[in-house]
């Protein structure tokens, strides 16, 4: 039987991976895209149709047209960035994921409560700079893609940098010295099983470039670390630490079912951690959807290969989940 659904997403972030995965699982595919991106997407053989918008924030103007096309929308980072939480909530189209999670993710205090309830180790957080232990990283509440952050080595440094930081609310967090490690998970409410899909590290400018200049050469020039993500690279975790990474993911899911609602968090999510020399994970953020770091693994990862024995990206895993839900007549359980 021909699959009656079309998988649709906005043309950016991880759209290629999502739509390739959807095609591999037998769905029709559609991209909502701007004129700038259209010629590029047209070169991709797995995208069946295109709906154009002037900007991604105009998504609501094409909703009616999409309703007729029997689409299932797969959200990614651009959905929140361009439409805001309210825009996501208002969307009438069948949407993969639990929208109730959005508020818990967006508010740094609620997110912290959730991660604490999951018994994760978190970087210290300080109400005022007087109480801080240094170094610290200062984050705007809406910071994204590493923009809206600064590093401060002491109080004087903080006071200097805060002057040009703008007025919106910020958080002062302990800067954990270790290696950044992003773990990509997928939780299926159909099987009640958590999978580790892949892992990445971000390539951030200029913090990843500073190490190329010896500290003696840095002295006297004004450079502060900044954290703008420009790429991602693949990682595998020391095998003896995998069970801890897995257990953290499970505790996140359990806590979400208690704090958010019965369904809690499901589908893809990512824990952003720093690992210290004592092999401890400090979780500093959770992303509750597919993350761009999974784009490395269009052909699957060292972990997804173990579960599936076939190329299984996170994008394809989402489509597989939707396909399984259709087969089991449980689609409603995973759509919002
Ligand atoms: P975004 O909100 O864009 O996802 P992140 O929260 O991932 O940004 O932070 C951007 C970068 O800042 C991280 O990749 C990491 O390098 C660094 N970072 C964030 N929090 C900490 C922390 N508490 N200790 C050390 N580094 C951190």
PDB file of C-alpha atoms in Angstrom, residues 47-331:
ATOM      1  CA  UNK A  47      12.697  15.738  -2.177  1.00  0.00           C
ATOM      2  CA  UNK A  48       9.367  15.347  -3.991  1.00  0.00           C
ATOM      3  CA  UNK A  49       7.824  18.803  -3.626  1.00  0.00           C
ATOM      4  CA  UNK A  50       8.534  22.381  -2.582  1.00  0.00           C
ATOM      5  CA  UNK A  51       6.500  25.137  -1.005  1.00  0.00           C
ATOM      6  CA  UNK A  52       8.133  28.524  -1.088  1.00  0.00           C
ATOM      7  CA  UNK A  53       8.038  31.265   1.525  1.00  0.00           C
ATOM      8  CA  UNK A  54       9.728  34.675   1.644  1.00  0.00           C
ATOM      9  CA  UNK A  55      11.143  33.892   5.059  1.00  0.00           C
ATOM     10  CA  UNK A  56      10.773  31.006   7.492  1.00  0.00           C
ATOM     11  CA  UNK A  57       8.802  33.238   9.843  1.00  0.00           C
ATOM     12  CA  UNK A  58       6.091  33.239   7.114  1.00  0.00           C
ATOM     13  CA  UNK A  59       5.366  29.564   7.667  1.00  0.00           C
ATOM     14  CA  UNK A  60       1.810  30.245   8.974  1.00  0.00           C
ATOM     15  CA  UNK A  61       0.874  31.685   5.549  1.00  0.00           C
ATOM     16  CA  UNK A  62       1.327  28.279   3.900  1.00  0.00           C
ATOM     17  CA  UNK A  63      -0.292  26.180   6.613  1.00  0.00           C
ATOM     18  CA  UNK A  64      -3.660  25.965   4.850  1.00  0.00           C
ATOM     19  CA  UNK A  65      -2.046  24.717   1.676  1.00  0.00           C
ATOM     20  CA  UNK A  66      -0.120  22.114   3.676  1.00  0.00           C
ATOM     21  CA  UNK A  67      -3.211  20.908   5.529  1.00  0.00           C
ATOM     22  CA  UNK A  68      -4.575  19.657   2.191  1.00  0.00           C
ATOM     23  CA  UNK A  69      -1.422  17.687   1.526  1.00  0.00           C
ATOM     24  CA  UNK A  70      -1.649  15.314   4.492  1.00  0.00           C
ATOM     25  CA  UNK A  71       1.714  16.314   5.877  1.00  0.00           C
ATOM     26  CA  UNK A  72       3.421  15.424   9.125  1.00  0.00           C
ATOM     27  CA  UNK A  73       5.758  18.218  10.210  1.00  0.00           C
ATOM     28  CA  UNK A  74       9.123  17.347  11.714  1.00  0.00           C
ATOM     29  CA  UNK A  75      10.437  20.258  13.807  1.00  0.00           C
ATOM     30  CA  UNK A  76      14.118  21.148  14.079  1.00  0.00           C
ATOM     31  CA  UNK A  77      16.131  24.074  15.480  1.00  0.00           C
ATOM     32  CA  UNK A  78      14.882  26.595  12.912  1.00  0.00           C
ATOM     33  CA  UNK A  79      11.264  26.085  14.008  1.00  0.00           C
ATOM     34  CA  UNK A  80      11.880  27.588  17.427  1.00  0.00           C
ATOM     35  CA  UNK A  81      14.368  30.159  16.120  1.00  0.00           C
ATOM     36  CA  UNK A  82      12.030  31.468  13.365  1.00  0.00           C
ATOM     37  CA  UNK A  83       8.511  30.888  14.693  1.00  0.00           C
ATOM     38  CA  UNK A  84       9.091  31.166  18.432  1.00  0.00           C
ATOM     39  CA  UNK A  85       7.480  28.871  20.959  1.00  0.00           C
ATOM     40  CA  UNK A  86       4.069  30.457  20.448  1.00  0.00           C
ATOM     41  CA  UNK A  87       4.327  29.960  16.681  1.00  0.00           C
ATOM     42  CA  UNK A  88       5.059  26.290  17.231  1.00  0.00           C
ATOM     43  CA  UNK A  89       2.182  25.907  19.641  1.00  0.00           C
ATOM     44  CA  UNK A  90      -0.252  27.595  17.252  1.00  0.00           C
ATOM     45  CA  UNK A  91       0.637  25.356  14.336  1.00  0.00           C
ATOM     46  CA  UNK A  92      -2.398  23.274  13.368  1.00  0.00           C
ATOM     47  CA  UNK A  93      -0.565  20.694  11.277  1.00  0.00           C
ATOM     48  CA  UNK A  94       0.229  17.234  12.666  1.00  0.00           C
ATOM     49  CA  UNK A  95       3.539  17.836  14.462  1.00  0.00           C
ATOM     50  CA  UNK A  96       5.999  15.179  15.577  1.00  0.00           C
ATOM     51  CA  UNK A  97       6.849  15.611  19.271  1.00  0.00           C
ATOM     52  CA  UNK A  98       5.337  16.843  22.517  1.00  0.00           C
ATOM     53  CA  UNK A  99       4.844  20.633  22.392  1.00  0.00           C
ATOM     54  CA  UNK A 100       4.476  20.748  26.179  1.00  0.00           C
ATOM     55  CA  UNK A 101       8.222  20.179  26.392  1.00  0.00           C
ATOM     56  CA  UNK A 102       8.938  23.511  24.637  1.00  0.00           C
ATOM     57  CA  UNK A 103       8.338  25.682  27.722  1.00  0.00           C
ATOM     58  CA  UNK A 104      10.527  23.446  29.869  1.00  0.00           C
ATOM     59  CA  UNK A 105      13.325  23.665  27.393  1.00  0.00           C
ATOM     60  CA  UNK A 106      13.153  27.418  26.731  1.00  0.00           C
ATOM     61  CA  UNK A 107      13.169  28.659  30.315  1.00  0.00           C
ATOM     62  CA  UNK A 108      16.644  28.120  31.788  1.00  0.00           C
ATOM     63  CA  UNK A 109      15.266  27.798  35.328  1.00  0.00           C
ATOM     64  CA  UNK A 110      12.668  25.199  34.369  1.00  0.00           C
ATOM     65  CA  UNK A 111      15.260  23.333  32.332  1.00  0.00           C
ATOM     66  CA  UNK A 112      17.596  23.255  35.321  1.00  0.00           C
ATOM     67  CA  UNK A 113      14.812  21.931  37.539  1.00  0.00           C
ATOM     68  CA  UNK A 114      14.230  19.135  35.038  1.00  0.00           C
ATOM     69  CA  UNK A 115      17.918  18.194  34.734  1.00  0.00           C
ATOM     70  CA  UNK A 116      18.246  18.244  38.520  1.00  0.00           C
ATOM     71  CA  UNK A 117      15.178  16.045  38.878  1.00  0.00           C
ATOM     72  CA  UNK A 118      16.938  13.619  36.517  1.00  0.00           C
ATOM     73  CA  UNK A 119      19.836  13.565  38.965  1.00  0.00           C
ATOM     74  CA  UNK A 120      22.407  14.888  36.482  1.00  0.00           C
ATOM     75  CA  UNK A 121      25.510  16.755  37.586  1.00  0.00           C
ATOM     76  CA  UNK A 122      25.161  20.382  36.511  1.00  0.00           C
ATOM     77  CA  UNK A 123      27.642  23.275  36.441  1.00  0.00           C
ATOM     78  CA  UNK A 124      27.184  25.569  39.439  1.00  0.00           C
ATOM     79  CA  UNK A 125      24.864  28.524  38.926  1.00  0.00           C
ATOM     80  CA  UNK A 126      25.226  31.830  40.765  1.00  0.00           C
ATOM     81  CA  UNK A 127      22.533  34.387  41.582  1.00  0.00           C
ATOM     82  CA  UNK A 128      25.035  37.236  41.753  1.00  0.00           C
ATOM     83  CA  UNK A 129      28.609  37.708  40.667  1.00  0.00           C
ATOM     84  CA  UNK A 130      29.602  38.191  44.330  1.00  0.00           C
ATOM     85  CA  UNK A 131      28.784  34.526  44.976  1.00  0.00           C
ATOM     86  CA  UNK A 132      30.497  33.139  41.887  1.00  0.00           C
ATOM     87  CA  UNK A 133      33.503  30.867  41.788  1.00  0.00           C
ATOM     88  CA  UNK A 134      35.578  31.538  38.673  1.00  0.00           C
ATOM     89  CA  UNK A 135      35.871  31.084  35.767  1.00  0.00           C
ATOM     90  CA  UNK A 136      32.259  31.615  34.709  1.00  0.00           C
ATOM     91  CA  UNK A 137      30.307  31.619  31.466  1.00  0.00           C
ATOM     92  CA  UNK A 138      27.508  34.180  31.182  1.00  0.00           C
ATOM     93  CA  UNK A 139      24.556  33.292  28.961  1.00  0.00           C
ATOM     94  CA  UNK A 140      21.614  35.292  27.671  1.00  0.00           C
ATOM     95  CA  UNK A 141      18.363  33.383  28.134  1.00  0.00           C
ATOM     96  CA  UNK A 142      17.693  33.219  24.427  1.00  0.00           C
ATOM     97  CA  UNK A 143      21.312  32.499  23.406  1.00  0.00           C
ATOM     98  CA  UNK A 144      21.590  30.258  20.375  1.00  0.00           C
ATOM     99  CA  UNK A 145      24.309  28.827  18.209  1.00  0.00           C
ATOM    100  CA  UNK A 146      26.860  29.973  20.806  1.00  0.00           C
ATOM    101  CA  UNK A 147      25.953  33.666  20.309  1.00  0.00           C
ATOM    102  CA  UNK A 148      25.102  35.695  23.396  1.00  0.00           C
ATOM    103  CA  UNK A 149      27.744  34.204  25.689  1.00  0.00           C
ATOM    104  CA  UNK A 150      30.855  35.452  27.376  1.00  0.00           C
ATOM    105  CA  UNK A 151      33.578  33.989  29.519  1.00  0.00           C
ATOM    106  CA  UNK A 152      34.895  35.791  32.612  1.00  0.00           C
ATOM    107  CA  UNK A 153      37.962  34.834  34.585  1.00  0.00           C
ATOM    108  CA  UNK A 154      37.231  37.079  37.582  1.00  0.00           C
ATOM    109  CA  UNK A 155      34.867  39.734  38.887  1.00  0.00           C
ATOM    110  CA  UNK A 156      36.697  42.592  37.204  1.00  0.00           C
ATOM    111  CA  UNK A 157      36.593  40.821  33.872  1.00  0.00           C
ATOM    112  CA  UNK A 158      32.847  40.186  34.361  1.00  0.00           C
ATOM    113  CA  UNK A 159      32.136  43.839  35.152  1.00  0.00           C
ATOM    114  CA  UNK A 160      33.952  44.984  32.057  1.00  0.00           C
ATOM    115  CA  UNK A 161      32.202  42.557  29.710  1.00  0.00           C
ATOM    116  CA  UNK A 162      28.701  42.892  31.142  1.00  0.00           C
ATOM    117  CA  UNK A 163      28.651  46.569  30.124  1.00  0.00           C
ATOM    118  CA  UNK A 164      28.312  45.736  26.444  1.00  0.00           C
ATOM    119  CA  UNK A 165      26.183  42.614  26.905  1.00  0.00           C
ATOM    120  CA  UNK A 166      22.718  44.142  26.591  1.00  0.00           C
ATOM    121  CA  UNK A 167      19.877  44.233  29.061  1.00  0.00           C
ATOM    122  CA  UNK A 168      17.996  40.946  28.596  1.00  0.00           C
ATOM    123  CA  UNK A 169      18.125  38.378  31.423  1.00  0.00           C
ATOM    124  CA  UNK A 170      21.240  36.245  31.762  1.00  0.00           C
ATOM    125  CA  UNK A 171      22.560  33.347  33.809  1.00  0.00           C
ATOM    126  CA  UNK A 172      25.971  33.150  35.466  1.00  0.00           C
ATOM    127  CA  UNK A 173      27.267  29.601  35.282  1.00  0.00           C
ATOM    128  CA  UNK A 174      30.417  27.859  36.426  1.00  0.00           C
ATOM    129  CA  UNK A 175      32.702  27.315  33.423  1.00  0.00           C
ATOM    130  CA  UNK A 176      33.571  23.619  33.520  1.00  0.00           C
ATOM    131  CA  UNK A 177      37.028  22.830  32.203  1.00  0.00           C
ATOM    132  CA  UNK A 178      36.945  19.586  30.291  1.00  0.00           C
ATOM    133  CA  UNK A 179      35.914  18.376  26.842  1.00  0.00           C
ATOM    134  CA  UNK A 180      32.529  19.202  25.332  1.00  0.00           C
ATOM    135  CA  UNK A 181      30.555  16.110  24.372  1.00  0.00           C
ATOM    136  CA  UNK A 182      27.093  16.128  22.798  1.00  0.00           C
ATOM    137  CA  UNK A 183      25.108  12.911  23.079  1.00  0.00           C
ATOM    138  CA  UNK A 184      22.231  12.293  20.654  1.00  0.00           C
ATOM    139  CA  UNK A 185      19.445  10.064  21.927  1.00  0.00           C
ATOM    140  CA  UNK A 186      16.165   8.733  20.588  1.00  0.00           C
ATOM    141  CA  UNK A 187      13.359   7.573  22.863  1.00  0.00           C
ATOM    142  CA  UNK A 188      10.481   5.558  21.451  1.00  0.00           C
ATOM    143  CA  UNK A 189       7.211   5.567  23.390  1.00  0.00           C
ATOM    144  CA  UNK A 190       6.094   2.706  21.106  1.00  0.00           C
ATOM    145  CA  UNK A 191       8.769   0.315  22.372  1.00  0.00           C
ATOM    146  CA  UNK A 192       9.568   2.262  25.574  1.00  0.00           C
ATOM    147  CA  UNK A 193      13.215   1.970  24.643  1.00  0.00           C
ATOM    148  CA  UNK A 194      15.976   4.565  24.617  1.00  0.00           C
ATOM    149  CA  UNK A 195      18.721   4.428  21.969  1.00  0.00           C
ATOM    150  CA  UNK A 196      22.015   6.305  21.768  1.00  0.00           C
ATOM    151  CA  UNK A 197      22.048   7.399  18.126  1.00  0.00           C
ATOM    152  CA  UNK A 198      25.383   9.213  17.859  1.00  0.00           C
ATOM    153  CA  UNK A 199      27.673  11.820  19.425  1.00  0.00           C
ATOM    154  CA  UNK A 200      29.463  14.926  18.274  1.00  0.00           C
ATOM    155  CA  UNK A 201      31.590  17.812  19.338  1.00  0.00           C
ATOM    156  CA  UNK A 202      31.077  21.302  18.039  1.00  0.00           C
ATOM    157  CA  UNK A 203      33.707  23.284  16.260  1.00  0.00           C
ATOM    158  CA  UNK A 204      33.411  26.753  17.726  1.00  0.00           C
ATOM    159  CA  UNK A 205      35.066  29.972  16.761  1.00  0.00           C
ATOM    160  CA  UNK A 206      37.171  31.296  18.210  1.00  0.00           C
ATOM    161  CA  UNK A 207      37.457  29.086  21.298  1.00  0.00           C
ATOM    162  CA  UNK A 208      38.705  26.117  19.246  1.00  0.00           C
ATOM    163  CA  UNK A 209      41.238  28.293  17.494  1.00  0.00           C
ATOM    164  CA  UNK A 210      42.808  29.832  20.577  1.00  0.00           C
ATOM    165  CA  UNK A 211      44.761  26.681  21.401  1.00  0.00           C
ATOM    166  CA  UNK A 212      46.687  27.133  18.141  1.00  0.00           C
ATOM    167  CA  UNK A 213      48.305  30.271  19.481  1.00  0.00           C
ATOM    168  CA  UNK A 214      50.685  29.624  22.399  1.00  0.00           C
ATOM    169  CA  UNK A 215      49.670  31.569  25.529  1.00  0.00           C
ATOM    170  CA  UNK A 216      52.926  33.540  25.461  1.00  0.00           C
ATOM    171  CA  UNK A 217      51.900  34.869  22.032  1.00  0.00           C
ATOM    172  CA  UNK A 218      48.391  35.676  23.255  1.00  0.00           C
ATOM    173  CA  UNK A 219      49.633  37.927  26.053  1.00  0.00           C
ATOM    174  CA  UNK A 220      48.951  41.566  25.434  1.00  0.00           C
ATOM    175  CA  UNK A 221      46.398  41.074  22.653  1.00  0.00           C
ATOM    176  CA  UNK A 222      42.721  41.495  23.388  1.00  0.00           C
ATOM    177  CA  UNK A 223      41.066  38.177  22.519  1.00  0.00           C
ATOM    178  CA  UNK A 224      38.165  36.686  24.473  1.00  0.00           C
ATOM    179  CA  UNK A 225      36.849  33.218  23.798  1.00  0.00           C
ATOM    180  CA  UNK A 226      33.582  33.091  21.868  1.00  0.00           C
ATOM    181  CA  UNK A 227      31.432  30.100  21.075  1.00  0.00           C
ATOM    182  CA  UNK A 228      29.838  30.487  17.662  1.00  0.00           C
ATOM    183  CA  UNK A 229      29.209  27.037  16.206  1.00  0.00           C
ATOM    184  CA  UNK A 230      30.400  26.619  12.633  1.00  0.00           C
ATOM    185  CA  UNK A 231      30.648  22.863  12.303  1.00  0.00           C
ATOM    186  CA  UNK A 232      30.487  19.511  14.056  1.00  0.00           C
ATOM    187  CA  UNK A 233      32.711  16.489  14.140  1.00  0.00           C
ATOM    188  CA  UNK A 234      32.206  12.877  15.037  1.00  0.00           C
ATOM    189  CA  UNK A 235      33.082  11.287  18.383  1.00  0.00           C
ATOM    190  CA  UNK A 236      32.738   7.961  20.093  1.00  0.00           C
ATOM    191  CA  UNK A 237      32.747   7.690  23.851  1.00  0.00           C
ATOM    192  CA  UNK A 238      35.123   5.578  25.870  1.00  0.00           C
ATOM    193  CA  UNK A 239      33.127   2.345  26.085  1.00  0.00           C
ATOM    194  CA  UNK A 240      33.238   2.098  29.887  1.00  0.00           C
ATOM    195  CA  UNK A 241      31.396   5.446  30.060  1.00  0.00           C
ATOM    196  CA  UNK A 242      28.540   4.412  27.761  1.00  0.00           C
ATOM    197  CA  UNK A 243      26.382   2.968  30.504  1.00  0.00           C
ATOM    198  CA  UNK A 244      26.510   6.309  32.374  1.00  0.00           C
ATOM    199  CA  UNK A 245      25.552   8.192  29.218  1.00  0.00           C
ATOM    200  CA  UNK A 246      22.678   5.775  28.645  1.00  0.00           C
ATOM    201  CA  UNK A 247      21.455   6.016  32.242  1.00  0.00           C
ATOM    202  CA  UNK A 248      21.454   9.835  32.051  1.00  0.00           C
ATOM    203  CA  UNK A 249      19.176   9.684  29.019  1.00  0.00           C
ATOM    204  CA  UNK A 250      16.785   7.322  30.750  1.00  0.00           C
ATOM    205  CA  UNK A 251      16.590   9.526  33.818  1.00  0.00           C
ATOM    206  CA  UNK A 252      15.794  12.536  31.606  1.00  0.00           C
ATOM    207  CA  UNK A 253      12.866  10.625  30.104  1.00  0.00           C
ATOM    208  CA  UNK A 254      11.591   9.421  33.489  1.00  0.00           C
ATOM    209  CA  UNK A 255      11.824  12.918  34.978  1.00  0.00           C
ATOM    210  CA  UNK A 256       9.992  14.425  31.992  1.00  0.00           C
ATOM    211  CA  UNK A 257       7.061  12.078  32.511  1.00  0.00           C
ATOM    212  CA  UNK A 258       6.790  13.217  36.125  1.00  0.00           C
ATOM    213  CA  UNK A 259       7.346  16.931  35.583  1.00  0.00           C
ATOM    214  CA  UNK A 260       5.861  17.729  32.164  1.00  0.00           C
ATOM    215  CA  UNK A 261       3.015  15.322  31.466  1.00  0.00           C
ATOM    216  CA  UNK A 262       2.305  11.615  31.077  1.00  0.00           C
ATOM    217  CA  UNK A 263       3.865  11.470  27.617  1.00  0.00           C
ATOM    218  CA  UNK A 264       6.928  13.495  28.561  1.00  0.00           C
ATOM    219  CA  UNK A 265       9.818  13.866  26.147  1.00  0.00           C
ATOM    220  CA  UNK A 266      10.014  11.457  23.219  1.00  0.00           C
ATOM    221  CA  UNK A 267      11.780  11.225  19.865  1.00  0.00           C
ATOM    222  CA  UNK A 268      15.254  12.701  19.362  1.00  0.00           C
ATOM    223  CA  UNK A 269      17.001  14.825  21.969  1.00  0.00           C
ATOM    224  CA  UNK A 270      20.531  15.831  22.852  1.00  0.00           C
ATOM    225  CA  UNK A 271      22.356  16.257  26.125  1.00  0.00           C
ATOM    226  CA  UNK A 272      25.131  18.825  25.949  1.00  0.00           C
ATOM    227  CA  UNK A 273      27.848  17.945  28.414  1.00  0.00           C
ATOM    228  CA  UNK A 274      31.407  18.718  29.415  1.00  0.00           C
ATOM    229  CA  UNK A 275      33.455  15.740  30.651  1.00  0.00           C
ATOM    230  CA  UNK A 276      36.065  16.469  33.321  1.00  0.00           C
ATOM    231  CA  UNK A 277      39.300  14.518  33.985  1.00  0.00           C
ATOM    232  CA  UNK A 278      37.516  12.408  36.654  1.00  0.00           C
ATOM    233  CA  UNK A 279      35.241  11.206  33.809  1.00  0.00           C
ATOM    234  CA  UNK A 280      32.196  12.986  35.136  1.00  0.00           C
ATOM    235  CA  UNK A 281      29.534  14.392  32.824  1.00  0.00           C
ATOM    236  CA  UNK A 282      28.434  17.955  33.583  1.00  0.00           C
ATOM    237  CA  UNK A 283      25.221  18.557  31.655  1.00  0.00           C
ATOM    238  CA  UNK A 284      24.794  22.211  30.737  1.00  0.00           C
ATOM    239  CA  UNK A 285      21.882  22.019  28.335  1.00  0.00           C
ATOM    240  CA  UNK A 286      19.263  19.789  26.731  1.00  0.00           C
ATOM    241  CA  UNK A 287      17.870  20.184  23.200  1.00  0.00           C
ATOM    242  CA  UNK A 288      14.534  18.467  22.832  1.00  0.00           C
ATOM    243  CA  UNK A 289      14.548  17.674  19.123  1.00  0.00           C
ATOM    244  CA  UNK A 290      16.896  16.632  16.335  1.00  0.00           C
ATOM    245  CA  UNK A 291      20.175  18.597  16.634  1.00  0.00           C
ATOM    246  CA  UNK A 292      22.418  19.719  13.780  1.00  0.00           C
ATOM    247  CA  UNK A 293      25.273  17.559  15.099  1.00  0.00           C
ATOM    248  CA  UNK A 294      23.365  14.498  13.815  1.00  0.00           C
ATOM    249  CA  UNK A 295      23.955  15.750  10.238  1.00  0.00           C
ATOM    250  CA  UNK A 296      27.321  14.013  10.303  1.00  0.00           C
ATOM    251  CA  UNK A 297      25.514  10.689  10.430  1.00  0.00           C
ATOM    252  CA  UNK A 298      23.299  10.657   7.333  1.00  0.00           C
ATOM    253  CA  UNK A 299      24.682   7.191   6.774  1.00  0.00           C
ATOM    254  CA  UNK A 300      24.339   6.147  10.435  1.00  0.00           C
ATOM    255  CA  UNK A 301      26.874   6.159  13.272  1.00  0.00           C
ATOM    256  CA  UNK A 302      29.055   3.681  15.139  1.00  0.00           C
ATOM    257  CA  UNK A 303      26.115   3.261  17.550  1.00  0.00           C
ATOM    258  CA  UNK A 304      23.111   3.215  15.237  1.00  0.00           C
ATOM    259  CA  UNK A 305      24.894   0.539  13.206  1.00  0.00           C
ATOM    260  CA  UNK A 306      24.915  -1.696  16.277  1.00  0.00           C
ATOM    261  CA  UNK A 307      21.158  -1.431  16.722  1.00  0.00           C
ATOM    262  CA  UNK A 308      20.070  -1.534  13.100  1.00  0.00           C
ATOM    263  CA  UNK A 309      22.705  -3.147  10.915  1.00  0.00           C
ATOM    264  CA  UNK A 310      21.676  -0.708   8.199  1.00  0.00           C
ATOM    265  CA  UNK A 311      22.290   3.030   7.739  1.00  0.00           C
ATOM    266  CA  UNK A 312      20.084   4.749  10.330  1.00  0.00           C
ATOM    267  CA  UNK A 313      20.361   8.488  10.773  1.00  0.00           C
ATOM    268  CA  UNK A 314      18.287  10.265  13.402  1.00  0.00           C
ATOM    269  CA  UNK A 315      16.181  11.648  10.540  1.00  0.00           C
ATOM    270  CA  UNK A 316      15.494   8.168   9.272  1.00  0.00           C
ATOM    271  CA  UNK A 317      14.826   6.935  12.823  1.00  0.00           C
ATOM    272  CA  UNK A 318      12.049   9.534  13.125  1.00  0.00           C
ATOM    273  CA  UNK A 319      10.491   8.320   9.865  1.00  0.00           C
ATOM    274  CA  UNK A 320      10.826   4.687  11.008  1.00  0.00           C
ATOM    275  CA  UNK A 321       9.018   5.594  14.234  1.00  0.00           C
ATOM    276  CA  UNK A 322       6.181   7.241  12.319  1.00  0.00           C
ATOM    277  CA  UNK A 323       5.977   4.239  10.000  1.00  0.00           C
ATOM    278  CA  UNK A 324       5.829   1.842  12.958  1.00  0.00           C
ATOM    279  CA  UNK A 325       3.165   3.967  14.630  1.00  0.00           C
ATOM    280  CA  UNK A 326       1.065   3.892  11.441  1.00  0.00           C
ATOM    281  CA  UNK A 327       1.425   0.100  11.281  1.00  0.00           C
ATOM    282  CA  UNK A 328       0.399  -0.266  14.913  1.00  0.00           C
ATOM    283  CA  UNK A 329      -2.398   2.339  14.549  1.00  0.00           C
ATOM    284  CA  UNK A 330      -0.750   4.446  17.263  1.00  0.00           C
ATOM    285  CA  UNK A 331       0.084   7.545  15.226  1.00  0.00           C
TER     286      UNK A 331
END
